[in-house]
XYZ file of C-alpha atoms in Angstrom:
248
model
C -11.024 -21.350 -15.686
C -8.878 -20.781 -13.373
C -5.457 -19.032 -13.446
C -3.486 -22.220 -13.885
C -5.797 -23.114 -16.689
C -5.471 -19.344 -18.355
C -2.005 -19.715 -17.957
C -2.258 -23.021 -20.019
C -3.879 -21.631 -22.807
C -1.396 -18.444 -22.834
C 1.250 -20.905 -22.980
C -0.423 -23.114 -25.965
C -1.405 -20.325 -28.164
C 1.825 -18.441 -28.149
C 4.126 -21.893 -28.316
C 1.856 -21.750 -31.777
C 2.156 -18.036 -32.518
C 6.061 -18.411 -32.442
C 6.032 -21.444 -34.339
C 4.666 -19.654 -37.334
C 7.526 -17.348 -37.110
C 6.857 -14.902 -39.912
C 3.214 -14.055 -39.939
C 4.107 -13.736 -36.266
C 7.160 -11.484 -37.310
C 4.797 -10.568 -39.452
C 2.404 -8.526 -36.871
C 4.425 -7.713 -34.421
C 8.115 -5.843 -36.310
C 8.943 -2.409 -35.479
C 12.140 -1.085 -35.792
C 11.294 2.523 -34.634
C 9.599 0.801 -32.142
C 11.958 -1.006 -30.641
C 14.600 1.780 -30.700
C 12.101 3.930 -28.765
C 12.260 1.229 -25.745
C 15.456 0.716 -25.922
C 16.242 4.273 -25.715
C 13.899 4.602 -22.759
C 16.190 2.207 -20.765
C 19.186 3.423 -21.265
C 21.066 0.462 -19.465
C 23.960 1.022 -17.684
C 27.274 -0.988 -17.701
C 26.916 -3.507 -15.789
C 23.198 -3.845 -14.859
C 20.769 -6.454 -15.002
C 17.581 -6.118 -17.593
C 14.430 -8.466 -17.273
C 12.604 -8.679 -20.712
C 9.680 -9.834 -18.943
C 7.098 -11.944 -21.650
C 10.410 -11.755 -24.095
C 8.867 -14.637 -26.308
C 11.092 -15.344 -29.366
C 13.317 -12.504 -27.888
C 12.239 -9.696 -29.882
C 13.840 -6.786 -27.521
C 16.656 -9.588 -25.189
C 18.621 -10.361 -28.654
C 19.303 -7.052 -29.361
C 19.693 -5.794 -25.846
C 22.184 -8.511 -25.721
C 23.848 -7.378 -28.776
C 24.097 -3.752 -28.042
C 24.694 -4.123 -24.157
C 27.391 -6.579 -24.282
C 28.632 -5.266 -20.527
C 25.237 -6.104 -19.323
C 23.148 -9.002 -18.030
C 19.944 -9.576 -19.884
C 17.492 -12.079 -19.396
C 14.380 -12.855 -20.880
C 11.195 -14.983 -19.148
C 8.564 -16.353 -20.422
C 6.244 -19.068 -20.102
C 7.227 -20.394 -23.158
C 9.242 -23.160 -23.066
C 10.014 -24.711 -26.516
C 10.431 -21.433 -27.775
C 13.095 -20.058 -25.062
C 14.713 -23.664 -25.829
C 14.976 -22.594 -29.612
C 16.462 -19.081 -28.399
C 18.860 -20.372 -26.408
C 20.475 -22.260 -29.150
C 20.023 -19.268 -31.112
C 22.400 -17.526 -27.932
C 25.070 -20.364 -28.498
C 25.183 -19.824 -32.041
C 26.027 -16.151 -31.568
C 28.143 -16.586 -28.574
C 26.042 -14.266 -26.597
C 27.346 -14.877 -23.196
C 25.458 -12.296 -21.012
C 21.893 -13.200 -22.492
C 20.026 -16.169 -21.043
C 16.463 -17.649 -21.287
C 14.447 -18.741 -18.150
C 10.999 -20.238 -17.846
C 8.623 -19.958 -15.349
C 4.884 -21.143 -14.152
C 3.482 -17.210 -14.569
C 3.131 -16.633 -10.975
C 6.193 -15.808 -9.131
C 8.937 -14.631 -10.912
C 12.139 -17.010 -9.748
C 14.092 -13.661 -8.508
C 15.638 -12.339 -5.125
C 14.021 -9.214 -3.741
C 16.177 -6.416 -5.286
C 17.928 -7.973 -7.370
C 17.037 -6.497 -10.906
C 17.471 -2.863 -12.222
C 15.370 -2.697 -15.318
C 12.178 -4.813 -16.850
C 10.834 -3.941 -19.463
C 7.667 -5.774 -20.801
C 6.637 -5.235 -24.906
C 2.907 -6.253 -25.507
C 2.632 -9.399 -22.990
C 0.617 -7.604 -20.135
C -2.561 -7.787 -22.030
C -2.513 -11.648 -21.132
C -1.700 -11.849 -17.539
C -4.567 -13.238 -15.511
C -3.436 -11.471 -12.278
C -2.000 -8.370 -13.082
C -2.169 -6.707 -10.239
C -0.424 -9.677 -8.520
C 2.418 -9.086 -11.512
C 3.095 -5.775 -10.253
C 3.152 -6.423 -7.220
C 5.897 -9.066 -7.870
C 7.622 -6.461 -10.204
C 8.036 -4.156 -7.450
C 9.528 -6.781 -4.848
C 12.550 -8.101 -7.568
C 13.052 -5.277 -8.476
C 16.040 -2.508 -7.130
C 15.294 0.672 -5.571
C 15.068 3.514 -8.103
C 14.647 0.532 -10.706
C 12.917 1.022 -13.920
C 9.798 -0.528 -14.867
C 8.970 0.009 -18.472
C 5.678 -0.903 -20.337
C 4.504 -1.129 -23.890
C 1.281 -2.465 -23.952
C -1.633 -1.459 -26.253
C -4.489 0.320 -24.686
C -8.452 0.514 -26.022
C -9.632 3.793 -27.936
C -11.647 6.075 -25.773
C -14.871 5.836 -28.021
C -14.753 2.276 -27.651
C -17.379 2.086 -24.945
C -18.371 -1.616 -25.815
C -14.956 -3.020 -25.305
C -14.938 -4.027 -29.104
C -10.662 -4.606 -29.084
C -11.031 -7.146 -26.053
C -13.203 -8.986 -28.137
C -11.645 -9.117 -31.017
C -8.309 -9.621 -29.189
C -9.952 -12.833 -27.802
C -11.058 -14.353 -30.813
C -7.578 -16.053 -30.775
C -7.045 -18.615 -27.949
C -4.092 -17.250 -26.998
C -5.275 -15.813 -23.027
C -5.958 -12.041 -23.876
C -7.055 -10.691 -20.824
C -8.170 -6.928 -21.519
C -6.134 -3.852 -22.219
C -5.968 -0.885 -19.670
C -6.006 2.844 -20.093
C -3.023 4.942 -19.172
C -5.003 6.340 -15.451
C -5.909 2.019 -15.290
C -2.308 1.893 -14.730
C -1.252 4.588 -12.970
C -3.603 3.488 -10.424
C -2.812 -0.539 -10.384
C 1.152 0.730 -10.157
C 1.215 3.616 -7.961
C -0.916 1.289 -5.559
C 1.783 -0.887 -4.849
C 4.581 1.969 -4.191
C 5.578 2.894 -8.303
C 5.816 6.328 -9.418
C 4.938 7.337 -13.029
C 7.167 8.950 -14.996
C 6.343 9.464 -18.424
C 4.276 7.777 -21.688
C 4.674 8.276 -25.023
C 1.961 6.990 -27.180
C 2.657 5.122 -30.774
C 0.232 2.521 -32.769
C 0.698 -0.927 -34.425
C -1.546 -1.842 -37.334
C -1.028 -6.033 -37.432
C -3.081 -8.841 -39.563
C -5.566 -11.719 -37.784
C -6.396 -14.630 -39.961
C -9.430 -15.849 -40.553
C -11.191 -12.852 -41.636
C -14.264 -14.846 -42.247
C -14.574 -15.626 -37.659
C -14.332 -12.095 -37.164
C -18.422 -11.739 -39.030
C -20.069 -11.457 -36.269
C -18.426 -8.828 -33.921
C -17.936 -6.394 -37.337
C -21.655 -6.811 -37.668
C -22.626 -5.979 -34.293
C -20.272 -3.083 -33.520
C -20.794 0.439 -34.095
C -19.197 1.743 -37.287
C -17.743 4.860 -35.247
C -15.552 2.717 -32.895
C -15.017 0.109 -36.320
C -13.240 3.036 -37.824
C -11.093 3.886 -34.679
C -9.625 1.087 -35.057
C -9.202 1.022 -39.011
C -10.604 -2.472 -39.187
C -9.970 -3.617 -43.312
C -10.521 -6.923 -44.486
C -8.062 -8.038 -47.214
C -8.161 -11.695 -48.277
C -8.465 -14.091 -45.226
C -6.847 -11.204 -43.252
C -8.276 -8.838 -41.397
C -6.492 -5.814 -40.120
C -6.407 -3.389 -36.825
C -4.893 -0.398 -35.761
C -3.837 -0.156 -32.067
C -2.780 2.357 -29.993
C -0.309 1.766 -27.471
C 1.223 2.969 -24.565
C 4.674 2.685 -23.843
C 5.015 3.601 -20.076
C 8.005 4.415 -17.973
C 7.559 3.967 -14.072
C 10.460 3.754 -11.166
C 10.503 2.384 -8.021
């Protein structure tokens, strides 16, 4: 499957997920985590903030409401979801918020035009993450911030169980990365690592019976580390989350 086909899979998978709004929010909503990320941004008046992989605007809307004197842009490949977001923008009269769709390759912004980029639970779907990092560096202004929030594998997950688990849902999961992998890739294109705060997320997946094979073939120590639990038709997993700050 080429990169274009992978992007189509991601687009379709997330359009379907976002249409099931209640279950998706059950998976990802976390007020304390949202506040952590907003505090890491430290948005300045008059700045332009890009919410990369914005989805339903989980981060973009709170930013726009809180920082009315800054420009917030939500970027994603999910066109139908962005249309719904844009209707909500009009309803709430948020003149400082806009949503932009793109093809999943190059970001549609000029060089040195963005003050900060934030991306939450999105990068593990990027088929060419190193190219994406290069383009992030291109569009950020000097000293611009890049905040990445994404799950990371447990250290004892030698068989990459968590990636197999995530790929059971056809939404284009590629892989999770360790902190040192992020540092290597981002420092290679010119970013400087500033800090990281590790949190966690616990969420359900539907169709627990589909996971029986990978559960049965995985070491119990690995499963325990992710707190795997089946509850009826739902299977729950806990993942560590890296919340990293890099600067151009």
